[in-house]
PDB file of C-alpha atoms in Angstrom:
ATOM      1  CA  UNK A1455      71.089 -23.219  66.081  1.00  0.00           C
ATOM      2  CA  UNK A1456      74.142 -21.266  67.075  1.00  0.00           C
ATOM      3  CA  UNK A1457      73.795 -19.205  63.892  1.00  0.00           C
ATOM      4  CA  UNK A1458      70.350 -18.008  64.949  1.00  0.00           C
ATOM      5  CA  UNK A1459      71.466 -17.054  68.424  1.00  0.00           C
ATOM      6  CA  UNK A1460      74.348 -14.928  67.100  1.00  0.00           C
ATOM      7  CA  UNK A1461      72.128 -12.734  64.932  1.00  0.00           C
ATOM      8  CA  UNK A1462      69.305 -12.518  67.427  1.00  0.00           C
ATOM      9  CA  UNK A1463      69.341  -9.147  69.209  1.00  0.00           C
ATOM     10  CA  UNK A1464      69.645  -9.422  72.959  1.00  0.00           C
ATOM     11  CA  UNK A1465      66.861  -7.935  75.003  1.00  0.00           C
ATOM     12  CA  UNK A1466      67.788  -5.320  77.531  1.00  0.00           C
ATOM     13  CA  UNK A1467      65.828  -5.278  80.751  1.00  0.00           C
ATOM     14  CA  UNK A1468      64.580  -1.742  81.246  1.00  0.00           C
ATOM     15  CA  UNK A1469      62.822  -2.487  84.505  1.00  0.00           C
ATOM     16  CA  UNK A1470      65.865  -3.826  86.317  1.00  0.00           C
ATOM     17  CA  UNK A1471      67.708  -0.522  85.960  1.00  0.00           C
ATOM     18  CA  UNK A1472      65.109   1.402  87.926  1.00  0.00           C
ATOM     19  CA  UNK A1473      64.013  -1.225  90.415  1.00  0.00           C
ATOM     20  CA  UNK A1474      64.144  -0.690  94.152  1.00  0.00           C
ATOM     21  CA  UNK A1475      64.736  -3.448  96.667  1.00  0.00           C
ATOM     22  CA  UNK A1476      61.563  -3.385  98.782  1.00  0.00           C
ATOM     23  CA  UNK A1477      63.019  -5.681 101.418  1.00  0.00           C
ATOM     24  CA  UNK A1478      64.821  -2.666 102.839  1.00  0.00           C
ATOM     25  CA  UNK A1479      61.678  -0.734 103.699  1.00  0.00           C
ATOM     26  CA  UNK A1480      63.156   1.135 106.655  1.00  0.00           C
ATOM     27  CA  UNK A1481      65.696   2.951 104.493  1.00  0.00           C
ATOM     28  CA  UNK A1482      64.874   5.719 102.064  1.00  0.00           C
ATOM     29  CA  UNK A1483      65.885   4.857  98.486  1.00  0.00           C
ATOM     30  CA  UNK A1484      68.933   6.669  97.226  1.00  0.00           C
ATOM     31  CA  UNK A1485      70.199   7.202  93.708  1.00  0.00           C
ATOM     32  CA  UNK A1486      72.876   4.531  94.100  1.00  0.00           C
ATOM     33  CA  UNK A1487      70.251   1.988  95.260  1.00  0.00           C
ATOM     34  CA  UNK A1488      67.995   2.601  92.272  1.00  0.00           C
ATOM     35  CA  UNK A1489      70.794   2.326  89.685  1.00  0.00           C
ATOM     36  CA  UNK A1490      72.068  -0.992  90.975  1.00  0.00           C
ATOM     37  CA  UNK A1491      71.006  -3.915  88.819  1.00  0.00           C
ATOM     38  CA  UNK A1492      71.874  -6.673  91.260  1.00  0.00           C
ATOM     39  CA  UNK A1493      71.337  -6.568  95.003  1.00  0.00           C
ATOM     40  CA  UNK A1494      74.539  -6.709  97.019  1.00  0.00           C
ATOM     41  CA  UNK A1495      75.625 -10.255  97.676  1.00  0.00           C
ATOM     42  CA  UNK A1496      77.502  -9.355 100.809  1.00  0.00           C
ATOM     43  CA  UNK A1497      75.898  -7.290 103.507  1.00  0.00           C
ATOM     44  CA  UNK A1498      77.112  -6.864 107.038  1.00  0.00           C
ATOM     45  CA  UNK A1499      74.999  -8.992 109.395  1.00  0.00           C
ATOM     46  CA  UNK A1500      75.274  -6.389 112.154  1.00  0.00           C
ATOM     47  CA  UNK A1501      72.952  -3.956 110.335  1.00  0.00           C
ATOM     48  CA  UNK A1502      70.275  -6.596 109.797  1.00  0.00           C
ATOM     49  CA  UNK A1503      70.275  -7.579 113.462  1.00  0.00           C
ATOM     50  CA  UNK A1504      69.837  -3.962 114.525  1.00  0.00           C
ATOM     51  CA  UNK A1505      66.943  -3.321 112.114  1.00  0.00           C
ATOM     52  CA  UNK A1506      65.102  -6.556 112.888  1.00  0.00           C
ATOM     53  CA  UNK A1507      63.990  -5.751 116.480  1.00  0.00           C
ATOM     54  CA  UNK A1508      62.593  -2.367 115.387  1.00  0.00           C
ATOM     55  CA  UNK A1509      60.638  -4.084 112.622  1.00  0.00           C
ATOM     56  CA  UNK A1510      59.286  -6.661 115.077  1.00  0.00           C
ATOM     57  CA  UNK A1511      58.159  -3.954 117.517  1.00  0.00           C
ATOM     58  CA  UNK A1512      56.026  -2.320 114.856  1.00  0.00           C
ATOM     59  CA  UNK A1513      54.521  -5.622 113.760  1.00  0.00           C
ATOM     60  CA  UNK A1514      53.668  -6.560 117.345  1.00  0.00           C
ATOM     61  CA  UNK A1515      51.605  -3.389 117.707  1.00  0.00           C
ATOM     62  CA  UNK A1516      49.533  -4.327 114.648  1.00  0.00           C
ATOM     63  CA  UNK A1517      47.291  -6.806 116.440  1.00  0.00           C
ATOM     64  CA  UNK A1518      43.673  -7.076 115.415  1.00  0.00           C
ATOM     65  CA  UNK A1519      41.150  -6.937 118.209  1.00  0.00           C
ATOM     66  CA  UNK A1520      39.608 -10.342 118.911  1.00  0.00           C
ATOM     67  CA  UNK A1521      36.370 -10.628 120.862  1.00  0.00           C
ATOM     68  CA  UNK A1522      35.718 -13.903 122.660  1.00  0.00           C
ATOM     69  CA  UNK A1523      32.140 -15.062 122.134  1.00  0.00           C
ATOM     70  CA  UNK A1524      32.270 -17.803 124.771  1.00  0.00           C
ATOM     71  CA  UNK A1525      31.367 -20.446 122.190  1.00  0.00           C
ATOM     72  CA  UNK A1526      33.719 -23.342 121.470  1.00  0.00           C
ATOM     73  CA  UNK A1527      33.073 -25.771 118.603  1.00  0.00           C
ATOM     74  CA  UNK A1528      34.191 -29.398 118.410  1.00  0.00           C
ATOM     75  CA  UNK A1529      36.215 -29.990 115.258  1.00  0.00           C
ATOM     76  CA  UNK A1530      35.116 -33.629 115.139  1.00  0.00           C
ATOM     77  CA  UNK A1531      31.331 -33.403 115.276  1.00  0.00           C
ATOM     78  CA  UNK A1532      30.439 -29.698 115.333  1.00  0.00           C
ATOM     79  CA  UNK A1533      28.999 -29.630 118.885  1.00  0.00           C
ATOM     80  CA  UNK A1534      29.072 -26.113 120.316  1.00  0.00           C
ATOM     81  CA  UNK A1535      29.828 -25.538 123.987  1.00  0.00           C
ATOM     82  CA  UNK A1536      28.361 -22.214 125.064  1.00  0.00           C
ATOM     83  CA  UNK A1537      29.704 -20.741 128.306  1.00  0.00           C
ATOM     84  CA  UNK A1538      26.401 -18.939 128.893  1.00  0.00           C
ATOM     85  CA  UNK A1539      24.484 -22.244 128.814  1.00  0.00           C
ATOM     86  CA  UNK A1540      27.005 -24.651 130.355  1.00  0.00           C
ATOM     87  CA  UNK A1541      26.684 -28.426 129.946  1.00  0.00           C
ATOM     88  CA  UNK A1542      23.611 -30.019 131.558  1.00  0.00           C
ATOM     89  CA  UNK A1543      24.800 -33.598 130.826  1.00  0.00           C
ATOM     90  CA  UNK A1544      27.997 -33.030 132.845  1.00  0.00           C
ATOM     91  CA  UNK A1545      26.595 -30.864 135.626  1.00  0.00           C
ATOM     92  CA  UNK A1546      28.219 -27.581 134.641  1.00  0.00           C
ATOM     93  CA  UNK A1547      26.340 -24.416 135.633  1.00  0.00           C
ATOM     94  CA  UNK A1548      25.727 -21.611 133.143  1.00  0.00           C
ATOM     95  CA  UNK A1549      28.630 -19.163 132.967  1.00  0.00           C
ATOM     96  CA  UNK A1550      31.287 -21.857 133.525  1.00  0.00           C
ATOM     97  CA  UNK A1551      34.388 -20.907 131.512  1.00  0.00           C
ATOM     98  CA  UNK A1552      35.764 -23.368 128.972  1.00  0.00           C
ATOM     99  CA  UNK A1553      39.330 -22.984 130.269  1.00  0.00           C
ATOM    100  CA  UNK A1554      38.234 -24.106 133.745  1.00  0.00           C
ATOM    101  CA  UNK A1555      36.524 -27.297 132.553  1.00  0.00           C
ATOM    102  CA  UNK A1556      37.795 -30.436 134.310  1.00  0.00           C
ATOM    103  CA  UNK A1557      40.375 -32.563 132.496  1.00  0.00           C
ATOM    104  CA  UNK A1558      38.020 -35.537 132.255  1.00  0.00           C
ATOM    105  CA  UNK A1559      35.325 -33.490 130.463  1.00  0.00           C
ATOM    106  CA  UNK A1560      34.609 -34.756 126.951  1.00  0.00           C
ATOM    107  CA  UNK A1561      32.377 -33.700 124.086  1.00  0.00           C
ATOM    108  CA  UNK A1562      28.867 -34.955 124.919  1.00  0.00           C
ATOM    109  CA  UNK A1563      28.231 -35.929 121.298  1.00  0.00           C
ATOM    110  CA  UNK A1564      31.405 -37.680 120.110  1.00  0.00           C
ATOM    111  CA  UNK A1565      33.587 -37.956 123.242  1.00  0.00           C
ATOM    112  CA  UNK A1566      36.448 -35.788 121.920  1.00  0.00           C
ATOM    113  CA  UNK A1567      38.861 -34.154 124.371  1.00  0.00           C
ATOM    114  CA  UNK A1568      39.019 -30.412 125.095  1.00  0.00           C
ATOM    115  CA  UNK A1569      41.946 -30.065 122.685  1.00  0.00           C
ATOM    116  CA  UNK A1570      39.578 -30.794 119.757  1.00  0.00           C
ATOM    117  CA  UNK A1571      37.564 -27.657 120.498  1.00  0.00           C
ATOM    118  CA  UNK A1572      38.325 -24.345 118.842  1.00  0.00           C
ATOM    119  CA  UNK A1573      37.183 -20.943 120.005  1.00  0.00           C
ATOM    120  CA  UNK A1574      34.587 -19.178 117.896  1.00  0.00           C
ATOM    121  CA  UNK A1575      36.007 -15.720 118.520  1.00  0.00           C
ATOM    122  CA  UNK A1576      35.112 -12.735 116.360  1.00  0.00           C
ATOM    123  CA  UNK A1577      37.815 -10.561 114.836  1.00  0.00           C
ATOM    124  CA  UNK A1578      36.912  -6.892 114.992  1.00  0.00           C
ATOM    125  CA  UNK A1579      37.998  -4.821 112.013  1.00  0.00           C
ATOM    126  CA  UNK A1580      40.832  -2.542 113.083  1.00  0.00           C
ATOM    127  CA  UNK A1581      43.818  -2.706 115.369  1.00  0.00           C
ATOM    128  CA  UNK A1582      43.395  -3.297 119.087  1.00  0.00           C
ATOM    129  CA  UNK A1583      45.202  -0.072 119.984  1.00  0.00           C
ATOM    130  CA  UNK A1584      42.691   1.990 117.940  1.00  0.00           C
ATOM    131  CA  UNK A1585      39.523   0.645 119.574  1.00  0.00           C
ATOM    132  CA  UNK A1586      39.227   3.595 121.981  1.00  0.00           C
ATOM    133  CA  UNK A1587      38.816   6.191 119.208  1.00  0.00           C
ATOM    134  CA  UNK A1588      35.626   7.208 117.444  1.00  0.00           C
ATOM    135  CA  UNK A1589      31.970   6.911 118.340  1.00  0.00           C
ATOM    136  CA  UNK A1590      31.976   3.160 118.856  1.00  0.00           C
ATOM    137  CA  UNK A1591      32.245   2.199 115.200  1.00  0.00           C
ATOM    138  CA  UNK A1592      35.698   0.767 115.778  1.00  0.00           C
ATOM    139  CA  UNK A1593      34.258  -1.970 117.983  1.00  0.00           C
ATOM    140  CA  UNK A1594      32.001  -3.308 115.207  1.00  0.00           C
ATOM    141  CA  UNK A1595      32.854  -6.386 113.187  1.00  0.00           C
ATOM    142  CA  UNK A1596      33.227  -6.086 109.436  1.00  0.00           C
ATOM    143  CA  UNK A1597      29.789  -7.643 108.891  1.00  0.00           C
ATOM    144  CA  UNK A1598      28.163  -5.186 111.285  1.00  0.00           C
ATOM    145  CA  UNK A1599      29.889  -2.266 109.557  1.00  0.00           C
ATOM    146  CA  UNK A1600      28.664  -3.511 106.184  1.00  0.00           C
ATOM    147  CA  UNK A1601      25.076  -3.735 107.423  1.00  0.00           C
ATOM    148  CA  UNK A1602      25.327  -0.276 109.002  1.00  0.00           C
ATOM    149  CA  UNK A1603      26.710   1.373 105.852  1.00  0.00           C
ATOM    150  CA  UNK A1604      24.385  -0.238 103.325  1.00  0.00           C
ATOM    151  CA  UNK A1605      21.398  -0.003 105.662  1.00  0.00           C
ATOM    152  CA  UNK A1606      21.960   3.732 106.035  1.00  0.00           C
ATOM    153  CA  UNK A1607      22.295   4.122 102.262  1.00  0.00           C
ATOM    154  CA  UNK A1608      19.064   2.184 101.705  1.00  0.00           C
ATOM    155  CA  UNK A1609      17.243   4.231 104.360  1.00  0.00           C
ATOM    156  CA  UNK A1610      18.198   7.569 102.781  1.00  0.00           C
ATOM    157  CA  UNK A1611      17.435   6.241  99.291  1.00  0.00           C
ATOM    158  CA  UNK A1612      13.902   5.335 100.410  1.00  0.00           C
ATOM    159  CA  UNK A1613      13.611   8.650 102.253  1.00  0.00           C
ATOM    160  CA  UNK A1614      14.507  10.685  99.158  1.00  0.00           C
ATOM    161  CA  UNK A1615      12.253   8.576  96.925  1.00  0.00           C
ATOM    162  CA  UNK A1616       9.360   9.156  99.306  1.00  0.00           C
ATOM    163  CA  UNK A1617       9.685  12.871  98.540  1.00  0.00           C
ATOM    164  CA  UNK A1618       8.199  12.219  95.101  1.00  0.00           C
ATOM    165  CA  UNK A1619       4.982  10.965  96.683  1.00  0.00           C
ATOM    166  CA  UNK A1620       4.386  14.156  98.683  1.00  0.00           C
ATOM    167  CA  UNK A1621       1.651  16.421  97.347  1.00  0.00           C
TER     168      UNK A1621
END
């Protein structure tokens, strides 16, 4: 076996010579970074601590807009509490918020506590800070945008096909 390994040509890794460490995305790649085959084993911890808060600030701004529907679903049985309807079995008027429910309130179907309920909120496509721009299309969910786009395409397709039936 050792005889075969001596005469076997060793493979050179062409990709490792030109690779760039993507974990350092805040820095621009330099020639010395791209020619390094191994990442540095020792790096000063002071630089990482300084870069980390700036990275976190940018990530905190990238929040998707979430729209509360006012519907909370029980994870045990699937019962849906709607704030607009309330709970007639436990005399709760319509419009009563889920967060303000009394502590002794339970699921009318299975008796689960409030902690078993999860909010059925809708995530709007796009970042929260960009919702003020545009003609209102930024406030649509991804499903609504899909229906709008393909519905418009279908409408104009039918409109142009109807031109063949004109005399």
